[in-house]
Tab-separated table of C-alpha atoms in Angstrom:
chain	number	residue	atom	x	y	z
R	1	UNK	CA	-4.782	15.961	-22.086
R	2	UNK	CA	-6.821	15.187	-24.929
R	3	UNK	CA	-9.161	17.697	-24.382
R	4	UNK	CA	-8.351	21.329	-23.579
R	5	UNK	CA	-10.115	22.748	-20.488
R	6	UNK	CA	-12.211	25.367	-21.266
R	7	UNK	CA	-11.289	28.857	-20.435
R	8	UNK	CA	-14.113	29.637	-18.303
R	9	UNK	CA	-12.317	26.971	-16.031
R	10	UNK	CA	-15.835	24.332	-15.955
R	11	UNK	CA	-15.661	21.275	-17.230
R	12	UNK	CA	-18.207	19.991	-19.666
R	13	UNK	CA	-21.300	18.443	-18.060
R	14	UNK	CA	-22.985	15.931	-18.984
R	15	UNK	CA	-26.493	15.054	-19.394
R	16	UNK	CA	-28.400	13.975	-16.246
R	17	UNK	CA	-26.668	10.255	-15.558
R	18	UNK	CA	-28.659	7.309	-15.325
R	19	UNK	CA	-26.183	5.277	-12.619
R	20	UNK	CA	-23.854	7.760	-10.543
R	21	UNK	CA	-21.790	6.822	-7.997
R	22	UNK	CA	-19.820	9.894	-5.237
R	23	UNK	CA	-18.072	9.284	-2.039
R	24	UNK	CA	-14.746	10.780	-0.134
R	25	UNK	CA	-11.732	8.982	0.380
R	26	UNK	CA	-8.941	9.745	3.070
R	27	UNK	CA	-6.208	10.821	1.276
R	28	UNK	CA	-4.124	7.906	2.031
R	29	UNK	CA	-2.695	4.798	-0.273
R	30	UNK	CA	-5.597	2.637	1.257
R	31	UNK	CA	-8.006	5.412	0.594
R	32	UNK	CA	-7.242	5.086	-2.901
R	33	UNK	CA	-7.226	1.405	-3.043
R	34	UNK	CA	-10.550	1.404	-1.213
R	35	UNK	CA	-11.937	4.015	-3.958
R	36	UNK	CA	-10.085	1.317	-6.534
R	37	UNK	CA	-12.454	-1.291	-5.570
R	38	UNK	CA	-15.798	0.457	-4.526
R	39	UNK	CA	-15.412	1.385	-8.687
R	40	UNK	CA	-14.902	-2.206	-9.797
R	41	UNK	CA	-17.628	-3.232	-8.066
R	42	UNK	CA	-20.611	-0.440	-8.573
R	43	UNK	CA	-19.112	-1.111	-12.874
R	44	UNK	CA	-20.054	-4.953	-12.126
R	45	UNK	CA	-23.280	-3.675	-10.280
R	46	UNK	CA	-23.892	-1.710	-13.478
R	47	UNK	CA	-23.595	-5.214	-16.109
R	48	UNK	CA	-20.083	-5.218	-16.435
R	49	UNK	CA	-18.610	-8.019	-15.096
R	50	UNK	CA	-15.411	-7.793	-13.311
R	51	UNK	CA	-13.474	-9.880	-16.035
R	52	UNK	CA	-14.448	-7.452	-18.780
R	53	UNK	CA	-13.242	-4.851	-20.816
R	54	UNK	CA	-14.653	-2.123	-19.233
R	55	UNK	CA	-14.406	-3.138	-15.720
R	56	UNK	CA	-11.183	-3.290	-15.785
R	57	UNK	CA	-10.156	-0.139	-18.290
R	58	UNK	CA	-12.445	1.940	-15.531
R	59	UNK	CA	-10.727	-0.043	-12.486
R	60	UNK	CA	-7.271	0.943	-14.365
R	61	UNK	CA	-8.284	4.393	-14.364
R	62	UNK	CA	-9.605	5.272	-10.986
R	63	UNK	CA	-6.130	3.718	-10.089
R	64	UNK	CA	-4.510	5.671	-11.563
R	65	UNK	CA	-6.788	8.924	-10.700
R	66	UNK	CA	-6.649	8.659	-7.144
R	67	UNK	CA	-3.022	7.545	-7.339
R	68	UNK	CA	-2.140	11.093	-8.393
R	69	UNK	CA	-5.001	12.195	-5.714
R	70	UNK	CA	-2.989	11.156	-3.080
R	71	UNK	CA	0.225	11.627	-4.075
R	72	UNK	CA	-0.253	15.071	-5.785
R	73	UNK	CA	-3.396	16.284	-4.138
R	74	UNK	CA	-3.086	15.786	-0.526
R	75	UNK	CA	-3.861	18.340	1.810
R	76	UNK	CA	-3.042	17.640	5.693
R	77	UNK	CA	-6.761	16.755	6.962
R	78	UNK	CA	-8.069	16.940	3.467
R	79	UNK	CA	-10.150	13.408	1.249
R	80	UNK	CA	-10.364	13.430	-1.753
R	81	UNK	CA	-13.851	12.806	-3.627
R	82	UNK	CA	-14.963	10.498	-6.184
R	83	UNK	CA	-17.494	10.640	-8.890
R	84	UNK	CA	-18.394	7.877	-11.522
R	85	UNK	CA	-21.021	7.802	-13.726
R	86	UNK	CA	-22.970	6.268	-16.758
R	87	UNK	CA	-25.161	8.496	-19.088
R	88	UNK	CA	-25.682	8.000	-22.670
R	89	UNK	CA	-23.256	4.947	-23.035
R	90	UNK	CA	-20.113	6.914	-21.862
R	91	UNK	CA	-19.205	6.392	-18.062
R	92	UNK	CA	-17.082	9.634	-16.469
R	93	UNK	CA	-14.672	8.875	-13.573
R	94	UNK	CA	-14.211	12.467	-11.624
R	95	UNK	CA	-11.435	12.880	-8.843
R	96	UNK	CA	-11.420	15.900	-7.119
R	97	UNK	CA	-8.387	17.087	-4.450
R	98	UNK	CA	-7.540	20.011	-2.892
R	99	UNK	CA	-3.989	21.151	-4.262
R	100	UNK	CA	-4.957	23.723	-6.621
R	101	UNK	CA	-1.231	24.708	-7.735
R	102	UNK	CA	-0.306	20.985	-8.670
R	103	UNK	CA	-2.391	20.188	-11.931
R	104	UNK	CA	-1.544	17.426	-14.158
R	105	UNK	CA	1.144	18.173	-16.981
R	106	UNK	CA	-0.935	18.820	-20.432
R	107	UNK	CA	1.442	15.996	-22.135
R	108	UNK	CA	2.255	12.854	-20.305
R	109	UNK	CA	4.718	12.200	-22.703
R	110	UNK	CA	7.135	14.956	-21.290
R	111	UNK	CA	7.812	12.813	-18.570
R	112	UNK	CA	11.432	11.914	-17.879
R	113	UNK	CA	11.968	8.426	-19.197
R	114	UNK	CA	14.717	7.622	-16.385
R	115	UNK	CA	12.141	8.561	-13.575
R	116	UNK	CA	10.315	5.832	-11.358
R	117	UNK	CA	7.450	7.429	-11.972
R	118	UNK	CA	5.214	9.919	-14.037
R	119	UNK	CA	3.553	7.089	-16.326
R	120	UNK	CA	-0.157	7.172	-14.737
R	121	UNK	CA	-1.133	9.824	-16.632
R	122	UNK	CA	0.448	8.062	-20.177
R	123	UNK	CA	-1.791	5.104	-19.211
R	124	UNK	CA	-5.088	7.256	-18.635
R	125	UNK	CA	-4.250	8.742	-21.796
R	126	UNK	CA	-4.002	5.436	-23.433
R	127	UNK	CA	-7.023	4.305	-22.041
R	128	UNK	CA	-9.593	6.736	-21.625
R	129	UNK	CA	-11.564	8.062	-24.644
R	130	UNK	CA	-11.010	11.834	-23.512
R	131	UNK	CA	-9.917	13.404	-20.148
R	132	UNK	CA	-8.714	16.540	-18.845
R	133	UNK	CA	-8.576	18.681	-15.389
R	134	UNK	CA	-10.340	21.769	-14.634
R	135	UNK	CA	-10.575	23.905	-11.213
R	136	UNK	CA	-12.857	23.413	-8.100
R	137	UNK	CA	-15.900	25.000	-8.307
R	138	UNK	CA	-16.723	25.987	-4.562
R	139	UNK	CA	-13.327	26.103	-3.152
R	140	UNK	CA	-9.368	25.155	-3.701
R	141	UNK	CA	-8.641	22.405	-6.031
R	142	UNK	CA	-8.721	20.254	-8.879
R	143	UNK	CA	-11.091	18.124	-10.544
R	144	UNK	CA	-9.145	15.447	-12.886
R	145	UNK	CA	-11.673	13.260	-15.045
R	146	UNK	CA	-11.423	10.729	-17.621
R	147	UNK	CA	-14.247	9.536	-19.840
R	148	UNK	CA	-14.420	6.074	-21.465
R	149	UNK	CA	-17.231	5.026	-23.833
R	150	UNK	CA	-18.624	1.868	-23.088
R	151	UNK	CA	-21.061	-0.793	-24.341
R	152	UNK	CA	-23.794	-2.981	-22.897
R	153	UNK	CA	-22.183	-6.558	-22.290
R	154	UNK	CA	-24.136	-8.967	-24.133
R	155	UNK	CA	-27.221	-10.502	-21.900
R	156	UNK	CA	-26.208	-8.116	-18.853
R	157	UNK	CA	-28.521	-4.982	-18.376
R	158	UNK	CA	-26.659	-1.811	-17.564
């Protein structure tokens, strides 16, 4: 992670957003390619096109995020929720699951190289401008976010 979580166990929050974006998912492969596209589209709905930068480094990373939802997170009976949001030039992607006991290894990088898989994290790590995972607030869980700072496109509002 490139940020610690705090000991208190809360994650940072930011200021009040100015675009936000929540809904549940099954926890289910199509629930996370459904949550895959709903983000590339509200990020176009926001002024960045789908061809861009940023619509596709946040597409890339809510991939990835609910991914490791599903595989990782599920709970028999259990969605998982999605947040995104844009405040202050910095949008937040926030994917929350139930499986408190399986948290995302503090460094990708330990990840066996012969294994089919394990590289999601490496890529959000790559990609996202800070990100980390804290505990549920209200009940079992995890909360795995990512932040990316973006910029206005040119002649599109935000």
């Amino acid at each position: 992670m490139k940020s610690a979580s705090p000991s208190n166990g809360h994650m940072p929050q930011p200021l009040a957003p100015e675009r936000e974006f929540t809904m549940c998912f099954t926890s289910t492969p199509r629930g996370a390619r459904l949550a895959r596209r709903l983000v590339s589209h509200r990020v176009n709905d926001w002024g960045h096109p789908y061809a861009t930068p940023v619509n596709e480094t946040l597409t890339l990373i809510a991939a990835e995020l609910t991914a490791n939802a599903v595989r990782h997170g599920h709970v028999p009976g259990r969605d998982f929720h999605l947040r995104l949001t844009l405040a202050e030039g910095v949008a937040r992607i926030e994917v929350t699951d139930s499986r408190a006991e399986k948290r995302p290894p503090a460094d990708p990088a330990a990840t066996d190289p012969l294994s089919e898989s394990g590289r999601g994290l490496l890529l959000v790590t790559a990609l996202a401008d800070d990100w980390g995972a804290t505990p549920r607030r209200a009940a079992p869980g995890k909360t795995v976010w990512a932040q990316l700072r973006v910029r206005k496109e040119r002649g599109k509002p935000r």
